[in-house]
Amino acid sequence: MDALHRRFSGVLHYLATALPNGPVYDWIVSRIREEGLPEIQISAEQGHLLSLLVRLMGARNVLEIGTLAGYSTVWLARALPPGGRVITLEANARHAEVARATFERAGVSDRVELRLGPALEALARLDGRVRFDLVFIDADKANNRAYFDWARRHVRGGGLIVVDNVLAGGRVGAAESSAYGQAVQGFNEYVFGECAECSAVIPFYRADRSALDGMLLFLVPEGTERIDP
Ligand code: SAH
Ligand code: DHB
Ligand code: MG
């Protein structure tokens, strides 16, 4: 536990206990642990934010890249209006199997469509045929730029692109530079360069409280959508 974490342990405990999540979210985390999956789902604080964003926007068509056990998917799906849908992309068959059970348990199977396989291939199949209100990018970070460019061509004006882990678990910034940190910084600069006033970064602790990380919000400005005809 680092000094920052020690300093804020009271606040973290407060956050974890004061803002109720609903039992299904704790159940999903326990499934992640039982199945030995990596505990890299978004935090409950991030889940609350995603849920509010979906509801603020009245988003009906949501795409998620990187499902894991479906923790973030359930936050997104439960915030949808009637008739809304989430498509979620996952390359790992075991993760997908755990996620499908999650969707049954959370009662969102009717609203969630999981597509198993590498996300770039799934996106190629969706190309030009769909448009989304919100895209949440949270898979292999090396492809973030490809995912962002795809989202840029499929999110409506006034829609939102959300990217997890843009502080690379604390590895961005000069003090602890690493190849991964630099790659994430390069991606962030690419997005900020496209439209700084459309971008915001919100720092969050990771769900396992192991590090500080962040979520990037990019608002697609009205009139700048690049939807393929
Ligand atoms: N969004 C989830 C966490 C996703 S973790 C949550 O917050 O609950 C990242 C996931 O992306 C992992 O399950 C991993 O298997 C998946 N992944 C990694 N590379 C991928 C790719 N190329 N295509 C699709 N999924 C991928
Ligand atoms: C990792 C991936 C994530 O999406 C995340 O939120 C935290 C960690 C990882 O691959 O280590
Ligand atoms: Mg993540």
Short mmCIF file of C-alpha atoms and ligand atoms in Angstrom, two decimals:
data_model
loop_
_atom_site.label_atom_id
_atom_site.label_comp_id
_atom_site.label_asym_id
_atom_site.label_seq_id
_atom_site.Cartn_x
_atom_site.Cartn_y
_atom_site.Cartn_z
CA MET A 1 0.00 0.00 0.00
CA ASP A 2 1.53 3.31 -1.01
CA ALA A 3 1.58 6.51 1.02
CA LEU A 4 -1.27 8.02 -0.97
CA HIS A 5 -3.42 4.97 -0.40
CA ARG A 6 -2.62 4.96 3.35
CA ARG A 7 -3.45 8.64 3.55
CA PHE A 8 -6.85 8.13 1.91
CA SER A 9 -7.76 4.74 3.35
CA GLY A 10 -10.54 6.31 5.45
CA VAL A 11 -12.02 7.99 2.40
CA LEU A 12 -11.80 4.77 0.37
CA HIS A 13 -13.54 2.86 3.13
CA TYR A 14 -16.20 5.57 3.31
CA LEU A 15 -16.77 5.38 -0.47
CA ALA A 16 -17.00 1.60 -0.39
CA THR A 17 -19.59 1.58 2.38
CA ALA A 18 -21.57 4.82 2.07
CA LEU A 19 -22.65 4.56 -1.56
CA PRO A 20 -24.65 1.34 -1.92
CA ASN A 21 -24.04 -0.74 -5.04
CA GLY A 22 -26.73 -3.37 -4.96
CA PRO A 23 -25.92 -7.00 -4.11
CA VAL A 24 -25.43 -8.23 -7.69
CA TYR A 25 -22.22 -6.22 -8.06
CA ASP A 26 -20.63 -7.84 -5.00
CA TRP A 27 -21.77 -11.20 -6.37
CA ILE A 28 -19.98 -10.55 -9.69
CA VAL A 29 -16.76 -9.62 -7.87
CA SER A 30 -16.99 -12.84 -5.83
CA ARG A 31 -17.40 -14.80 -9.10
CA ILE A 32 -14.30 -13.08 -10.53
CA ARG A 33 -12.34 -14.25 -7.46
CA GLU A 34 -13.79 -17.80 -7.48
CA GLU A 35 -12.96 -18.23 -11.16
CA GLY A 36 -9.46 -16.83 -10.71
CA LEU A 37 -10.06 -14.09 -13.29
CA PRO A 38 -8.00 -10.91 -13.00
CA GLU A 39 -9.63 -8.42 -10.63
CA ILE A 40 -9.45 -5.59 -13.14
CA GLN A 41 -13.12 -4.64 -13.42
CA ILE A 42 -14.00 -0.98 -12.99
CA SER A 43 -14.59 0.23 -9.43
CA ALA A 44 -18.09 0.77 -8.04
CA GLU A 45 -17.43 4.53 -8.15
CA GLN A 46 -16.81 4.23 -11.89
CA GLY A 47 -19.92 2.09 -12.23
CA HIS A 48 -22.03 4.82 -10.65
CA LEU A 49 -20.54 7.34 -13.10
CA LEU A 50 -21.21 5.13 -16.16
CA SER A 51 -24.76 4.61 -14.97
CA LEU A 52 -25.37 8.34 -14.58
CA LEU A 53 -23.84 9.06 -18.00
CA VAL A 54 -26.13 6.55 -19.71
CA ARG A 55 -29.15 8.01 -17.93
CA LEU A 56 -28.13 11.64 -18.54
CA MET A 57 -27.80 10.94 -22.25
CA GLY A 58 -30.83 8.70 -22.48
CA ALA A 59 -28.44 6.35 -24.31
CA ARG A 60 -30.19 3.47 -26.07
CA ASN A 61 -27.31 1.98 -28.05
CA VAL A 62 -24.17 1.24 -26.07
CA LEU A 63 -21.02 -0.62 -27.14
CA GLU A 64 -18.49 -2.01 -24.68
CA ILE A 65 -15.07 -3.31 -25.72
CA GLY A 66 -13.74 -5.69 -23.03
CA THR A 67 -16.36 -7.58 -20.99
CA LEU A 68 -14.37 -9.66 -18.46
CA ALA A 69 -17.10 -10.99 -16.11
CA GLY A 70 -19.69 -8.41 -17.14
CA TYR A 71 -19.34 -6.14 -14.10
CA SER A 72 -19.22 -2.86 -16.06
CA THR A 73 -21.74 -4.27 -18.57
CA VAL A 74 -24.35 -4.62 -15.83
CA TRP A 75 -23.81 -1.01 -14.68
CA LEU A 76 -24.38 0.09 -18.29
CA ALA A 77 -27.31 -2.25 -18.99
CA ARG A 78 -29.28 -1.40 -15.86
CA ALA A 79 -29.14 2.30 -16.72
CA LEU A 80 -30.71 1.83 -20.17
CA PRO A 81 -34.25 2.95 -20.95
CA PRO A 82 -36.73 0.24 -22.07
CA GLY A 83 -35.65 -1.07 -25.47
CA GLY A 84 -32.02 -0.03 -24.95
CA ARG A 85 -29.17 -2.43 -25.76
CA VAL A 86 -25.54 -3.06 -24.92
CA ILE A 87 -23.26 -4.94 -27.31
CA THR A 88 -20.16 -6.14 -25.43
CA LEU A 89 -17.03 -7.62 -27.05
CA GLU A 90 -14.80 -10.22 -25.39
CA ALA A 91 -11.95 -12.31 -26.83
CA ASN A 92 -11.55 -14.78 -23.95
CA ALA A 93 -14.04 -17.68 -24.01
CA ARG A 94 -13.81 -18.35 -20.26
CA HIS A 95 -14.44 -14.69 -19.44
CA ALA A 96 -17.40 -14.75 -21.83
CA GLU A 97 -18.85 -17.83 -20.12
CA VAL A 98 -18.64 -16.18 -16.69
CA ALA A 99 -20.15 -13.00 -18.16
CA ARG A 100 -23.13 -14.84 -19.66
CA ALA A 101 -23.95 -16.25 -16.22
CA THR A 102 -23.61 -12.72 -14.82
CA PHE A 103 -26.15 -11.37 -17.29
CA GLU A 104 -28.65 -14.10 -16.35
CA ARG A 105 -28.17 -13.44 -12.64
CA ALA A 106 -28.46 -9.65 -13.07
CA GLY A 107 -31.57 -10.02 -15.21
CA VAL A 108 -30.12 -8.13 -18.20
CA SER A 109 -29.71 -10.99 -20.73
CA ASP A 110 -32.51 -9.51 -22.84
CA ARG A 111 -30.60 -6.22 -23.17
CA VAL A 112 -27.03 -7.48 -23.56
CA GLU A 113 -25.47 -9.11 -26.61
CA LEU A 114 -22.02 -10.60 -26.02
CA ARG A 115 -19.88 -11.20 -29.10
CA LEU A 116 -17.01 -13.61 -28.52
CA GLY A 117 -13.80 -12.98 -30.47
CA PRO A 118 -11.10 -10.38 -31.03
CA ALA A 119 -12.71 -6.93 -30.82
CA LEU A 120 -11.13 -5.65 -34.04
CA GLU A 121 -12.82 -8.47 -35.97
CA ALA A 122 -16.18 -7.85 -34.27
CA LEU A 123 -15.89 -4.14 -35.03
CA ALA A 124 -15.11 -4.87 -38.68
CA ARG A 125 -18.35 -6.88 -38.86
CA LEU A 126 -20.29 -3.98 -37.28
CA ASP A 127 -18.62 -1.44 -39.59
CA GLY A 128 -20.91 1.15 -41.13
CA ARG A 129 -24.05 -0.68 -40.04
CA VAL A 130 -24.56 0.75 -36.57
CA ARG A 131 -24.32 3.94 -34.64
CA PHE A 132 -23.91 4.29 -30.91
CA ASP A 133 -24.73 6.85 -28.24
CA LEU A 134 -21.89 5.67 -26.01
CA VAL A 135 -18.82 3.48 -26.52
CA PHE A 136 -16.85 2.24 -23.47
CA ILE A 137 -13.30 1.12 -24.32
CA ASP A 138 -11.71 -1.19 -21.72
CA ALA A 139 -9.80 -4.06 -23.40
CA ASP A 140 -6.22 -4.44 -24.70
CA LYS A 141 -4.69 -0.99 -24.38
CA ALA A 142 -2.39 -1.45 -27.41
CA ASN A 143 -5.46 -1.21 -29.64
CA ASN A 144 -6.93 1.86 -27.93
CA ARG A 145 -6.23 4.12 -30.86
CA ALA A 146 -7.90 1.71 -33.32
CA TYR A 147 -10.89 1.37 -30.98
CA PHE A 148 -11.12 5.14 -30.53
CA ASP A 149 -10.93 5.77 -34.29
CA TRP A 150 -13.64 3.18 -34.86
CA ALA A 151 -15.79 4.76 -32.14
CA ARG A 152 -15.23 8.17 -33.67
CA ARG A 153 -16.82 6.85 -36.90
CA HIS A 154 -19.79 5.22 -35.16
CA VAL A 155 -20.80 7.55 -32.33
CA ARG A 156 -23.41 10.21 -33.05
CA GLY A 157 -22.81 13.91 -32.51
CA GLY A 158 -23.45 14.59 -28.82
CA GLY A 159 -22.48 11.01 -28.04
CA LEU A 160 -19.73 9.91 -25.69
CA ILE A 161 -16.56 7.83 -25.94
CA VAL A 162 -15.31 6.61 -22.54
CA VAL A 163 -11.86 5.03 -22.10
CA ASP A 164 -10.69 3.28 -18.92
CA ASN A 165 -7.14 3.19 -17.54
CA VAL A 166 -5.85 6.40 -19.08
CA LEU A 167 -3.55 6.99 -16.09
CA ALA A 168 -2.06 3.50 -16.61
CA GLY A 169 -2.27 2.54 -12.94
CA GLY A 170 -0.12 5.54 -12.02
CA ARG A 171 2.48 4.89 -14.72
CA VAL A 172 1.83 8.06 -16.70
CA GLY A 173 3.88 11.12 -15.86
CA ALA A 174 7.63 11.56 -15.79
CA ALA A 175 8.49 10.12 -12.37
CA GLU A 176 7.87 6.45 -13.20
CA SER A 177 8.09 6.32 -16.97
CA SER A 178 7.62 2.92 -18.58
CA ALA A 179 6.86 1.71 -22.10
CA TYR A 180 3.25 1.11 -21.08
CA GLY A 181 2.93 4.51 -19.41
CA GLN A 182 4.38 6.23 -22.44
CA ALA A 183 2.04 4.37 -24.80
CA VAL A 184 -0.96 5.42 -22.73
CA GLN A 185 0.29 9.02 -22.66
CA GLY A 186 0.66 8.89 -26.43
CA PHE A 187 -2.93 7.74 -26.76
CA ASN A 188 -4.16 10.48 -24.42
CA GLU A 189 -2.27 13.15 -26.38
CA TYR A 190 -3.87 11.82 -29.57
CA VAL A 191 -7.36 12.24 -28.08
CA PHE A 192 -6.63 15.64 -26.50
CA GLY A 193 -5.13 16.77 -29.82
CA GLU A 194 -8.34 15.86 -31.58
CA CYS A 195 -10.42 18.06 -29.26
CA ALA A 196 -9.14 19.14 -25.85
CA GLU A 197 -12.35 20.93 -24.89
CA CYS A 198 -14.28 17.71 -25.64
CA SER A 199 -12.10 15.73 -23.22
CA ALA A 200 -12.07 15.18 -19.47
CA VAL A 201 -10.05 12.78 -17.31
CA ILE A 202 -11.40 11.66 -13.96
CA PRO A 203 -8.95 9.96 -11.57
CA PHE A 204 -10.20 6.84 -9.78
CA TYR A 205 -8.70 4.19 -7.58
CA ARG A 206 -8.69 0.77 -9.19
CA ALA A 207 -11.28 -1.65 -7.87
CA ASP A 208 -8.61 -3.60 -5.97
CA ARG A 209 -7.27 -0.28 -4.59
CA SER A 210 -3.79 -1.23 -5.87
CA ALA A 211 -3.23 1.99 -7.80
CA LEU A 212 -4.62 5.26 -9.02
CA ASP A 213 -6.00 5.16 -12.55
CA GLY A 214 -8.36 7.27 -14.60
CA MET A 215 -11.26 7.35 -16.99
CA LEU A 216 -11.33 9.58 -20.06
CA LEU A 217 -14.58 11.09 -21.36
CA PHE A 218 -14.69 12.38 -24.94
CA LEU A 219 -17.80 14.18 -26.12
CA VAL A 220 -18.26 13.91 -29.88
CA PRO A 221 -19.12 17.49 -30.83
CA GLU A 222 -22.35 18.00 -32.76
CA GLY A 223 -21.56 18.41 -36.44
CA THR A 224 -18.20 16.60 -36.22
CA GLU A 225 -19.52 13.04 -36.28
CA ARG A 226 -17.71 10.92 -38.85
CA ILE A 227 -20.40 8.34 -39.36
CA ASP A 228 -19.83 6.42 -42.57
CA PRO A 229 -22.68 6.94 -45.05
N1 SAH B 1 -14.94 -3.81 -18.67
C1 SAH B 1 -14.69 -4.86 -17.70
C2 SAH B 1 -13.20 -5.16 -17.55
C3 SAH B 1 -12.55 -5.59 -18.82
S1 SAH B 1 -10.91 -6.23 -18.52
C4 SAH B 1 -15.23 -4.40 -16.35
O1 SAH B 1 -14.92 -3.25 -15.97
O2 SAH B 1 -15.93 -5.16 -15.69
C5 SAH B 1 -10.35 -6.37 -20.18
C6 SAH B 1 -11.02 -7.50 -20.97
O3 SAH B 1 -10.69 -7.31 -22.34
C7 SAH B 1 -10.53 -8.90 -20.58
O4 SAH B 1 -11.62 -9.73 -20.28
C8 SAH B 1 -9.81 -9.38 -21.82
O5 SAH B 1 -9.97 -10.78 -22.06
C9 SAH B 1 -10.50 -8.58 -22.91
N2 SAH B 1 -9.69 -8.42 -24.13
C10 SAH B 1 -8.36 -8.25 -24.23
N3 SAH B 1 -7.99 -8.11 -25.51
C11 SAH B 1 -9.12 -8.20 -26.24
C12 SAH B 1 -9.40 -8.12 -27.64
N4 SAH B 1 -8.44 -7.94 -28.53
N5 SAH B 1 -10.68 -8.25 -28.04
C13 SAH B 1 -11.68 -8.43 -27.14
N6 SAH B 1 -11.47 -8.49 -25.81
C14 SAH B 1 -10.21 -8.38 -25.37
C1 DHB B 2 -5.65 -3.94 -16.40
C2 DHB B 2 -6.67 -3.77 -17.31
C3 DHB B 2 -7.77 -2.99 -16.99
O1 DHB B 2 -8.79 -2.78 -17.85
C4 DHB B 2 -7.86 -2.39 -15.75
O2 DHB B 2 -8.94 -1.63 -15.47
C5 DHB B 2 -6.84 -2.55 -14.83
C6 DHB B 2 -5.73 -3.33 -15.16
C7 DHB B 2 -4.48 -4.76 -16.74
O3 DHB B 2 -4.47 -5.34 -17.83
O4 DHB B 2 -3.60 -4.87 -15.91
MG MG B 3 -10.10 -1.17 -17.20
#
